[in-house]
Amino acid sequence: MGYKHNKEDILEVGYQVIRKNGYHHVGINQILKEAGIPKGSFYNFFESKEDFARQVIQYYGEGNRKWLQDIFQKSEETPINTLKSFYKLLIGYNEEDNFCSGCLINNLGNETGRLYDSLAEETKEQFDQWLDIIAEVARKGQEVKEITSSFTPKEIANYLHSGFYGTFFKMKVERSRKDMDTWLEMTFKFIKA
Amino acid sequence: MGYKHNKEDILEVGYQVIRKNGYHHVGINQILKEAGIPKGSFYNFFESKEDFARQVIQYYGEGNRKWLQDIFQKSEETPINTLKSFYKLLIGYNEEDNFCSGCLINNLGNETGRLYDSLAEETKEQFDQWLDIIAEVARKGQEVKEITSSFTPKEIANYLHSGFYGTFFKMKVERSRKDMDTWLEMTFKFIKA
DNA sequence: TCTAAACTAGACCAATTGGTTTATTTTTCT
DNA sequence: AGAAAAATAAACCAATTGGTCTAGTTTAGA
């Protein structure tokens, strides 16, 4: 029947808390309190705060990867519309979240990328795997001449997702989706074949 | 002959330190040590750490605004090339900086935008004033039919600068300018008239 | 069933956090 | 020159930081 706590639950709490508040603003004690575990258990599962954050990134990266694959597989729209609907969905999620969190990967990459090699490495890796999935849709879009072939599928995917990350700055300080909507219209006009 | 310390020097130190390390990772004591001032002087000039950060944003925002105006006024290139050279210059600065810092405004907006209203407000305001200056060059570019007129000058300016911010994530975790260069080529192809 | 490993529990630690206080010195203004 | 204001200086504060330690409990496997 297993022990009282399990790693996944702690990682999920860590994901929620760190995504909202960042890395340095969150203390171990806060995680312990929200997850309802004693310190001994935490340091039994994780070597350090940095190791914990790395595993949170991995946990979220892998979960999101499966979600991406699933959503693209199920889509009945054309490639370019699949992508556009996907970003519209993400914008909607951020709206439900009151525009305060953005994406864990982007947040941690920006806040800690230069400070901790292990976190830079892990964010880079997870992000890159997402890009591969998005790039596959872009490739299909090029195949059916919906998306410009002036750039590689991976370049298109990176342009889309990094560009989307760029909208988080204004989203957070203006607490509105206006700029994200404009970004969506502009970008998808630009990448059309 | 004035007192021993002055606010501007402290703000400059704060700018350098916070840009590199973020808000929550930097303690007051570190600022004091690097600026060579005692705590009493700091709290004589600033109400709190948050107030200090707000003034750092303002100090940097205003300084950079003047720099922008100057660089665009001096440019002898056509509008679209003025903009492209400008972003090429920024990429170069980030390379000299070993790709570790990015932009103070983007960093603080993302890290603290949702947590402290005063910092969200200040970053928003400074960013918006930068955009007005960039938009004026975009407007001239539309006038001479170099830049697409499908969007307003301010929309173009925001698309450029927010998009540029989007490249910081990968810059920091990969510690390379590769993605920034690709972004530059793609974006300026897209906004061409 | 017994043992070793994994997990739970929380008291404890030195170091650091943002901030206050008090006293002294320097400058400015009348 | 004298008083008020501004700035310097650092000791001090409670609260929190990431992390360790020791002791007890639960589980899985031989």
Short mmCIF file of C-alpha atoms (C1' of nucleotides) in Angstrom, two decimals:
data_model
loop_
_atom_site.label_atom_id
_atom_site.label_comp_id
_atom_site.label_asym_id
_atom_site.label_seq_id
_atom_site.Cartn_x
_atom_site.Cartn_y
_atom_site.Cartn_z
CA MET A 1 0.00 0.00 0.00
CA GLY A 2 3.01 2.25 -0.14
CA TYR A 3 4.20 4.99 2.15
CA LYS A 4 2.28 8.05 3.22
CA HIS A 5 3.67 10.48 0.67
CA ASN A 6 4.85 10.11 -2.87
CA LYS A 7 7.19 12.13 -5.01
CA GLU A 8 4.65 12.98 -7.69
CA ASP A 9 2.37 14.76 -5.24
CA ILE A 10 5.23 16.86 -3.94
CA LEU A 11 6.35 17.66 -7.47
CA GLU A 12 2.83 18.75 -8.38
CA VAL A 13 2.69 21.11 -5.40
CA GLY A 14 6.14 22.39 -6.28
CA TYR A 15 5.04 22.98 -9.84
CA GLN A 16 2.03 25.05 -8.80
CA VAL A 17 3.91 27.09 -6.22
CA ILE A 18 7.09 27.72 -8.22
CA ARG A 19 5.22 28.52 -11.42
CA LYS A 20 3.33 31.27 -9.62
CA ASN A 21 6.09 32.63 -7.41
CA GLY A 22 9.37 31.78 -9.03
CA TYR A 23 12.36 29.98 -7.57
CA HIS A 24 14.06 32.35 -5.16
CA HIS A 25 10.84 33.75 -3.76
CA VAL A 26 9.70 30.31 -2.58
CA GLY A 27 11.22 28.63 0.45
CA ILE A 28 11.41 24.92 1.18
CA ASN A 29 9.18 25.47 4.21
CA GLN A 30 6.39 26.80 2.03
CA ILE A 31 6.54 23.71 -0.14
CA LEU A 32 6.51 21.47 2.93
CA LYS A 33 3.50 23.27 4.35
CA GLU A 34 1.48 23.19 1.15
CA ALA A 35 2.36 19.58 0.46
CA GLY A 36 1.80 18.59 4.10
CA ILE A 37 5.09 16.75 4.49
CA PRO A 38 7.86 17.01 7.08
CA LYS A 39 11.33 18.12 6.18
CA GLY A 40 12.77 14.66 6.63
CA SER A 41 10.62 13.28 3.86
CA PHE A 42 11.54 16.09 1.51
CA TYR A 43 15.26 15.54 1.90
CA ASN A 44 14.69 11.83 1.58
CA PHE A 45 13.27 12.37 -1.89
CA PHE A 46 15.40 15.30 -3.02
CA GLU A 47 19.04 16.18 -2.58
CA SER A 48 18.55 19.92 -2.41
CA LYS A 49 16.26 22.74 -3.42
CA GLU A 50 18.02 22.93 -6.77
CA ASP A 51 17.59 19.21 -7.33
CA PHE A 52 13.92 19.55 -6.43
CA ALA A 53 13.42 22.36 -8.94
CA ARG A 54 15.17 20.32 -11.61
CA GLN A 55 12.80 17.43 -11.03
CA VAL A 56 9.81 19.78 -11.06
CA ILE A 57 10.88 21.00 -14.48
CA GLN A 58 11.30 17.43 -15.68
CA TYR A 59 7.94 16.38 -14.25
CA TYR A 60 6.13 19.27 -15.89
CA GLY A 61 8.05 18.97 -19.14
CA GLU A 62 7.19 15.32 -19.57
CA GLY A 63 3.54 15.75 -18.60
CA ASN A 64 3.11 18.62 -20.96
CA ARG A 65 4.80 16.72 -23.74
CA LYS A 66 2.20 13.99 -23.56
CA TRP A 67 -0.56 16.57 -23.48
CA LEU A 68 0.85 18.23 -26.59
CA GLN A 69 1.08 14.97 -28.49
CA ASP A 70 -2.45 14.15 -27.51
CA ILE A 71 -3.95 17.47 -28.47
CA PHE A 72 -2.28 17.55 -31.87
CA GLN A 73 -3.19 13.98 -32.62
CA LYS A 74 -6.85 14.55 -31.83
CA SER A 75 -7.10 17.78 -33.82
CA GLU A 76 -9.35 17.64 -36.84
CA GLU A 77 -8.29 21.00 -38.19
CA THR A 78 -5.69 21.73 -40.87
CA PRO A 79 -2.11 22.06 -39.59
CA ILE A 80 -2.02 25.85 -39.41
CA ASN A 81 -5.39 26.00 -37.70
CA THR A 82 -4.32 23.27 -35.29
CA LEU A 83 -1.43 25.47 -34.25
CA LYS A 84 -3.51 28.61 -34.05
CA SER A 85 -6.16 26.90 -31.94
CA PHE A 86 -3.43 25.56 -29.70
CA TYR A 87 -2.09 29.02 -28.91
CA LYS A 88 -5.61 30.35 -28.51
CA LEU A 89 -6.13 27.62 -25.93
CA LEU A 90 -2.94 28.58 -24.09
CA ILE A 91 -4.03 32.21 -24.02
CA GLY A 92 -7.34 31.09 -22.53
CA TYR A 93 -5.58 29.12 -19.81
CA ASN A 94 -3.55 32.16 -18.88
CA GLU A 95 -6.71 34.21 -18.71
CA GLU A 96 -8.28 31.70 -16.31
CA ASP A 97 -5.11 32.00 -14.28
CA ASN A 98 -5.57 35.78 -14.08
CA PHE A 99 -2.49 36.37 -16.21
CA CYS A 100 -0.16 35.88 -13.30
CA SER A 101 1.92 32.79 -13.91
CA GLY A 102 2.95 32.29 -17.51
CA CYS A 103 4.92 29.13 -18.20
CA LEU A 104 7.12 27.40 -15.62
CA ILE A 105 9.78 26.64 -18.21
CA ASN A 106 10.02 30.23 -19.38
CA ASN A 107 9.92 31.61 -15.84
CA LEU A 108 12.63 29.34 -14.52
CA GLY A 109 14.76 29.61 -17.61
CA ASN A 110 14.79 33.38 -17.31
CA GLU A 111 15.17 33.56 -13.53
CA THR A 112 17.70 30.80 -12.96
CA GLY A 113 19.15 29.91 -16.37
CA ARG A 114 22.42 31.68 -15.80
CA LEU A 115 22.72 30.76 -12.11
CA TYR A 116 22.31 26.99 -12.04
CA ASP A 117 23.63 24.80 -14.82
CA SER A 118 21.37 21.90 -13.91
CA LEU A 119 18.23 24.02 -14.28
CA ALA A 120 19.41 25.58 -17.54
CA GLU A 121 20.11 22.14 -18.92
CA GLU A 122 16.76 20.71 -17.85
CA THR A 123 14.66 23.62 -19.18
CA LYS A 124 16.54 23.55 -22.46
CA GLU A 125 15.96 19.84 -22.87
CA GLN A 126 12.25 19.89 -22.06
CA PHE A 127 11.64 22.91 -24.27
CA ASP A 128 13.47 21.29 -27.13
CA GLN A 129 11.29 18.21 -26.94
CA TRP A 130 8.17 20.35 -27.07
CA LEU A 131 9.55 22.07 -30.14
CA ASP A 132 9.95 18.75 -31.93
CA ILE A 133 6.25 18.07 -31.50
CA ILE A 134 5.20 21.52 -32.64
CA ALA A 135 7.66 21.32 -35.54
CA GLU A 136 5.99 18.17 -36.80
CA VAL A 137 2.70 20.05 -37.18
CA ALA A 138 4.53 22.90 -38.87
CA ARG A 139 6.10 20.43 -41.28
CA LYS A 140 2.67 19.14 -42.26
CA GLY A 141 1.56 22.75 -42.75
CA GLN A 142 4.42 23.29 -45.15
CA GLU A 143 3.57 20.07 -46.93
CA VAL A 144 0.06 21.27 -47.71
CA LYS A 145 1.39 24.74 -48.55
CA GLU A 146 -0.34 26.46 -45.64
CA ILE A 147 2.87 27.60 -43.97
CA THR A 148 5.84 29.34 -45.53
CA SER A 149 8.69 27.07 -46.56
CA SER A 150 11.28 29.83 -46.22
CA PHE A 151 12.28 28.37 -42.87
CA THR A 152 12.67 24.89 -41.40
CA PRO A 153 9.84 23.35 -39.36
CA LYS A 154 11.94 23.65 -36.21
CA GLU A 155 12.64 27.30 -36.91
CA ILE A 156 8.93 27.92 -37.33
CA ALA A 157 8.17 26.04 -34.10
CA ASN A 158 10.80 27.97 -32.20
CA TYR A 159 9.60 31.25 -33.66
CA LEU A 160 6.07 30.46 -32.52
CA HIS A 161 6.80 29.28 -29.03
CA SER A 162 9.59 31.73 -28.17
CA GLY A 163 7.43 34.49 -29.60
CA PHE A 164 4.60 33.34 -27.39
CA TYR A 165 6.94 33.52 -24.38
CA GLY A 166 7.70 37.09 -25.38
CA THR A 167 4.08 38.04 -24.77
CA PHE A 168 4.26 36.97 -21.12
CA PHE A 169 6.09 40.08 -20.04
CA LYS A 170 3.27 42.42 -21.03
CA MET A 171 0.63 39.92 -19.96
CA LYS A 172 2.01 39.98 -16.45
CA VAL A 173 2.47 43.70 -16.04
CA GLU A 174 -0.75 44.69 -17.80
CA ARG A 175 -2.69 41.67 -16.61
CA SER A 176 -4.54 41.42 -19.87
CA ARG A 177 -4.70 39.17 -22.91
CA LYS A 178 -4.82 42.01 -25.39
CA ASP A 179 -1.23 41.77 -26.52
CA MET A 180 -1.42 38.01 -26.74
CA ASP A 181 -4.39 38.21 -29.08
CA THR A 182 -2.60 40.73 -31.26
CA TRP A 183 0.51 38.57 -31.30
CA LEU A 184 -1.58 35.61 -32.45
CA GLU A 185 -3.12 37.50 -35.36
CA MET A 186 0.15 39.00 -36.48
CA THR A 187 2.23 35.83 -36.20
CA PHE A 188 -0.21 33.60 -38.05
CA LYS A 189 -0.53 36.15 -40.80
CA PHE A 190 3.24 36.23 -41.09
CA ILE A 191 3.86 32.49 -41.25
CA LYS A 192 1.18 31.84 -43.87
CA ALA A 193 2.51 30.46 -47.12
CA MET B 1 30.42 69.75 -2.29
CA GLY B 2 27.59 67.45 -1.38
CA TYR B 3 27.49 64.34 0.78
CA LYS B 4 29.60 61.27 0.40
CA HIS B 5 27.10 59.14 -1.52
CA ASN B 6 24.46 59.96 -4.06
CA LYS B 7 21.37 58.16 -5.17
CA GLU B 8 22.40 57.73 -8.79
CA ASP B 9 25.49 55.72 -7.90
CA ILE B 10 23.44 53.39 -5.72
CA LEU B 11 20.82 53.02 -8.45
CA GLU B 12 23.53 52.16 -10.97
CA VAL B 13 24.91 49.44 -8.72
CA GLY B 14 21.39 48.18 -8.11
CA TYR B 15 20.76 48.10 -11.83
CA GLN B 16 23.84 46.00 -12.54
CA VAL B 17 23.25 43.58 -9.69
CA ILE B 18 19.51 43.13 -10.11
CA ARG B 19 19.71 42.81 -13.89
CA LYS B 20 22.12 39.92 -13.50
CA ASN B 21 20.61 38.17 -10.49
CA GLY B 22 16.98 39.13 -10.32
CA TYR B 23 15.02 40.65 -7.46
CA HIS B 24 14.52 37.91 -4.89
CA HIS B 25 17.98 36.46 -5.26
CA VAL B 26 19.62 39.73 -4.29
CA GLY B 27 19.68 40.96 -0.70
CA ILE B 28 19.97 44.53 0.51
CA ASN B 29 23.30 43.65 2.11
CA GLN B 30 24.76 42.71 -1.26
CA ILE B 31 23.75 46.05 -2.70
CA LEU B 32 25.24 47.86 0.30
CA LYS B 33 28.51 46.01 -0.02
CA GLU B 34 28.87 46.55 -3.75
CA ALA B 35 27.90 50.20 -3.49
CA GLY B 36 30.06 50.71 -0.40
CA ILE B 37 27.37 52.37 1.68
CA PRO B 38 26.06 51.68 5.18
CA LYS B 39 22.51 50.60 5.77
CA GLY B 40 21.52 53.91 7.30
CA SER B 41 22.26 55.72 4.08
CA PHE B 42 20.28 53.25 2.03
CA TYR B 43 17.15 53.63 4.11
CA ASN B 44 17.63 57.34 4.09
CA PHE B 45 17.33 57.31 0.32
CA PHE B 46 14.83 54.49 -0.12
CA GLU B 47 11.74 53.47 1.79
CA SER B 48 12.13 49.73 1.23
CA LYS B 49 13.64 47.14 -1.08
CA GLU B 50 10.55 47.33 -3.27
CA ASP B 51 10.80 51.12 -3.47
CA PHE B 52 14.47 50.77 -4.38
CA ALA B 53 13.70 48.34 -7.19
CA ARG B 54 11.01 50.66 -8.49
CA GLN B 55 13.48 53.52 -8.66
CA VAL B 56 16.05 51.28 -10.35
CA ILE B 57 13.50 50.50 -13.05
CA GLN B 58 12.71 54.18 -13.46
CA TYR B 59 16.39 55.14 -13.57
CA TYR B 60 17.17 52.54 -16.20
CA GLY B 61 13.99 53.22 -18.17
CA GLU B 62 14.71 56.91 -18.47
CA GLY B 63 18.38 56.47 -19.31
CA ASN B 64 17.62 53.94 -21.98
CA ARG B 65 14.90 56.15 -23.40
CA LYS B 66 17.40 58.90 -24.06
CA TRP B 67 19.80 56.41 -25.57
CA LEU B 68 17.09 55.15 -27.92
CA GLN B 69 16.14 58.61 -29.07
CA ASP B 70 19.76 59.42 -29.68
CA ILE B 71 20.56 56.29 -31.64
CA PHE B 72 17.52 56.61 -33.91
CA GLN B 73 18.11 60.28 -34.51
CA LYS B 74 21.71 59.72 -35.53
CA SER B 75 20.94 56.80 -37.83
CA GLU B 76 21.59 57.41 -41.51
CA GLU B 77 19.91 54.19 -42.65
CA THR B 78 16.38 53.74 -43.93
CA PRO B 79 13.74 53.13 -41.23
CA ILE B 80 13.61 49.35 -41.51
CA ASN B 81 17.40 49.09 -41.55
CA THR B 82 17.62 51.44 -38.60
CA LEU B 83 15.44 49.03 -36.65
CA LYS B 84 17.29 45.96 -37.82
CA SER B 85 20.66 47.47 -36.93
CA PHE B 86 19.27 48.42 -33.55
CA TYR B 87 18.33 44.85 -32.70
CA LYS B 88 21.61 43.59 -34.10
CA LEU B 89 23.32 45.98 -31.71
CA LEU B 90 21.29 44.68 -28.78
CA ILE B 91 22.17 41.11 -29.68
CA GLY B 92 25.82 42.12 -29.71
CA TYR B 93 25.54 43.67 -26.25
CA ASN B 94 24.05 40.47 -24.91
CA GLU B 95 26.89 38.53 -26.46
CA GLU B 96 29.47 40.75 -24.71
CA ASP B 97 27.53 40.08 -21.52
CA ASN B 98 27.93 36.33 -22.06
CA PHE B 99 24.19 35.92 -22.63
CA CYS B 100 23.44 35.94 -18.95
CA SER B 101 21.41 39.01 -18.14
CA GLY B 102 18.88 39.96 -20.78
CA CYS B 103 16.90 43.12 -20.09
CA LEU B 104 16.16 44.43 -16.59
CA ILE B 105 12.65 45.43 -17.58
CA ASN B 106 11.79 42.02 -18.98
CA ASN B 107 13.42 40.19 -16.09
CA LEU B 108 11.68 42.17 -13.38
CA GLY B 109 8.35 42.24 -15.19
CA ASN B 110 8.37 38.48 -15.42
CA GLU B 111 9.72 37.79 -11.94
CA THR B 112 7.81 40.37 -9.92
CA GLY B 113 5.00 41.66 -12.15
CA ARG B 114 2.30 39.71 -10.43
CA LEU B 115 3.71 40.13 -6.92
CA TYR B 116 4.23 43.87 -6.53
CA ASP B 117 1.86 46.37 -8.12
CA SER B 118 4.38 49.19 -7.95
CA LEU B 119 6.95 47.24 -9.96
CA ALA B 120 4.38 46.08 -12.51
CA GLU B 121 3.25 49.66 -12.97
CA GLU B 122 6.75 51.04 -13.35
CA THR B 123 7.95 48.40 -15.83
CA LYS B 124 4.79 48.84 -17.89
CA GLU B 125 5.25 52.58 -18.03
CA GLN B 126 8.92 52.54 -18.99
CA PHE B 127 8.37 49.85 -21.61
CA ASP B 128 5.50 51.79 -23.12
CA GLN B 129 7.64 54.88 -23.51
CA TRP B 130 10.30 52.86 -25.30
CA LEU B 131 7.63 51.53 -27.63
CA ASP B 132 6.55 55.03 -28.60
CA ILE B 133 10.07 55.77 -29.78
CA ILE B 134 10.38 52.52 -31.73
CA ALA B 135 6.89 53.03 -33.17
CA GLU B 136 7.90 56.37 -34.62
CA VAL B 137 10.62 54.68 -36.68
CA ALA B 138 8.12 51.99 -37.72
CA ARG B 139 5.72 54.71 -38.81
CA LYS B 140 8.37 56.24 -41.06
CA GLY B 141 9.02 52.77 -42.46
CA GLN B 142 5.37 52.44 -43.37
CA GLU B 143 5.43 55.89 -44.91
CA VAL B 144 8.18 54.91 -47.31
CA LYS B 145 6.49 51.53 -47.91
CA GLU B 146 9.30 49.50 -46.36
CA ILE B 147 7.15 48.07 -43.59
CA THR B 148 3.74 46.44 -43.84
CA SER B 149 0.80 48.73 -43.15
CA SER B 150 -1.44 45.87 -42.05
CA PHE B 151 -0.77 46.86 -38.45
CA THR B 152 -0.33 50.10 -36.54
CA PRO B 153 3.15 51.44 -35.81
CA LYS B 154 2.69 50.68 -32.12
CA GLU B 155 1.63 47.12 -32.91
CA ILE B 156 4.75 46.68 -35.01
CA ALA B 157 6.94 48.15 -32.28
CA ASN B 158 5.38 45.90 -29.65
CA TYR B 159 5.70 42.88 -31.91
CA LEU B 160 9.37 43.62 -32.39
CA HIS B 161 10.34 44.31 -28.82
CA SER B 162 8.17 41.69 -27.14
CA GLY B 163 9.35 39.21 -29.72
CA PHE B 164 12.91 40.14 -28.90
CA TYR B 165 12.18 39.50 -25.22
CA GLY B 166 10.94 36.09 -26.22
CA THR B 167 14.40 35.18 -27.44
CA PHE B 168 15.94 35.75 -24.00
CA PHE B 169 14.69 32.46 -22.63
CA LYS B 170 16.68 30.37 -25.07
CA MET B 171 19.59 32.78 -25.02
CA LYS B 172 19.95 32.23 -21.29
CA VAL B 173 19.60 28.46 -21.21
CA GLU B 174 21.66 27.82 -24.34
CA ARG B 175 24.03 30.73 -23.77
CA SER B 176 24.21 31.45 -27.44
CA ARG B 177 23.06 34.10 -29.92
CA LYS B 178 21.98 31.59 -32.54
CA ASP B 179 18.26 31.87 -31.87
CA MET B 180 18.44 35.63 -31.66
CA ASP B 181 20.01 35.83 -35.09
CA THR B 182 17.36 33.56 -36.56
CA TRP B 183 14.64 35.62 -34.89
CA LEU B 184 16.08 38.76 -36.45
CA GLU B 185 16.08 37.32 -39.97
CA MET B 186 12.60 35.86 -39.68
CA THR B 187 10.99 38.89 -38.09
CA PHE B 188 12.38 41.42 -40.52
CA LYS B 189 11.35 39.28 -43.43
CA PHE B 190 7.85 39.12 -42.00
CA ILE B 191 7.34 42.83 -41.37
CA LYS B 192 8.57 43.88 -44.81
CA ALA B 193 5.95 45.65 -46.90
"C1'" DT C 1 9.87 -13.80 10.64
"C1'" DC C 2 13.61 -11.13 10.69
"C1'" DT C 3 16.51 -7.59 8.74
"C1'" DA C 4 17.75 -3.87 5.92
"C1'" DA C 5 16.14 -0.17 3.54
"C1'" DA C 6 12.97 3.40 2.90
"C1'" DC C 7 10.27 6.72 4.87
"C1'" DT C 8 8.37 9.86 8.58
"C1'" DA C 9 8.92 13.33 11.98
"C1'" DG C 10 10.46 17.53 13.72
"C1'" DA C 11 13.96 19.70 16.67
"C1'" DC C 12 17.88 22.05 15.62
"C1'" DC C 13 21.67 24.83 13.12
"C1'" DA C 14 24.40 28.75 11.29
"C1'" DA C 15 23.68 32.20 8.02
"C1'" DT C 16 20.95 35.57 5.98
"C1'" DT C 17 16.71 38.22 5.23
"C1'" DG C 18 14.48 43.04 5.21
"C1'" DG C 19 14.15 46.47 8.37
"C1'" DT C 20 14.70 49.57 12.90
"C1'" DT C 21 17.08 52.22 16.13
"C1'" DT C 22 20.25 55.29 18.11
"C1'" DA C 23 24.01 58.20 17.89
"C1'" DT C 24 27.10 61.04 15.34
"C1'" DT C 25 28.65 63.91 11.61
"C1'" DT C 26 28.04 66.94 7.77
"C1'" DT C 27 25.65 70.21 5.12
"C1'" DT C 28 22.41 73.89 4.18
"C1'" DC C 29 19.81 77.81 5.15
"C1'" DT C 30 18.55 81.84 7.88
"C1'" DA D 1 27.13 81.71 13.91
"C1'" DG D 2 23.52 78.72 15.09
"C1'" DA D 3 19.70 75.63 14.29
"C1'" DA D 4 17.37 72.41 11.46
"C1'" DA D 5 17.77 69.03 8.09
"C1'" DA D 6 20.11 65.54 5.71
"C1'" DA D 7 23.22 61.96 5.59
"C1'" DT D 8 26.47 58.56 7.73
"C1'" DA D 9 27.43 54.63 10.49
"C1'" DA D 10 26.74 50.31 12.38
"C1'" DA D 11 24.80 47.62 16.14
"C1'" DC D 12 20.69 45.28 16.64
"C1'" DC D 13 16.15 42.74 15.69
"C1'" DA D 14 12.73 39.02 14.77
"C1'" DA D 15 11.79 36.04 11.09
"C1'" DT D 16 13.21 33.05 7.64
"C1'" DT D 17 16.59 30.67 4.74
"C1'" DG D 18 18.44 25.98 3.05
"C1'" DG D 19 20.04 22.17 5.23
"C1'" DT D 20 21.44 18.49 9.04
"C1'" DC D 21 20.72 15.32 12.60
"C1'" DT D 22 18.76 11.87 15.42
"C1'" DA D 23 15.19 8.92 16.49
"C1'" DG D 24 11.32 6.25 15.49
"C1'" DT D 25 8.10 3.83 12.11
"C1'" DT D 26 6.71 1.37 8.09
"C1'" DT D 27 7.57 -1.36 4.28
"C1'" DA D 28 9.55 -4.95 1.15
"C1'" DG D 29 12.25 -8.89 0.31
"C1'" DA D 30 15.04 -13.00 1.78
#
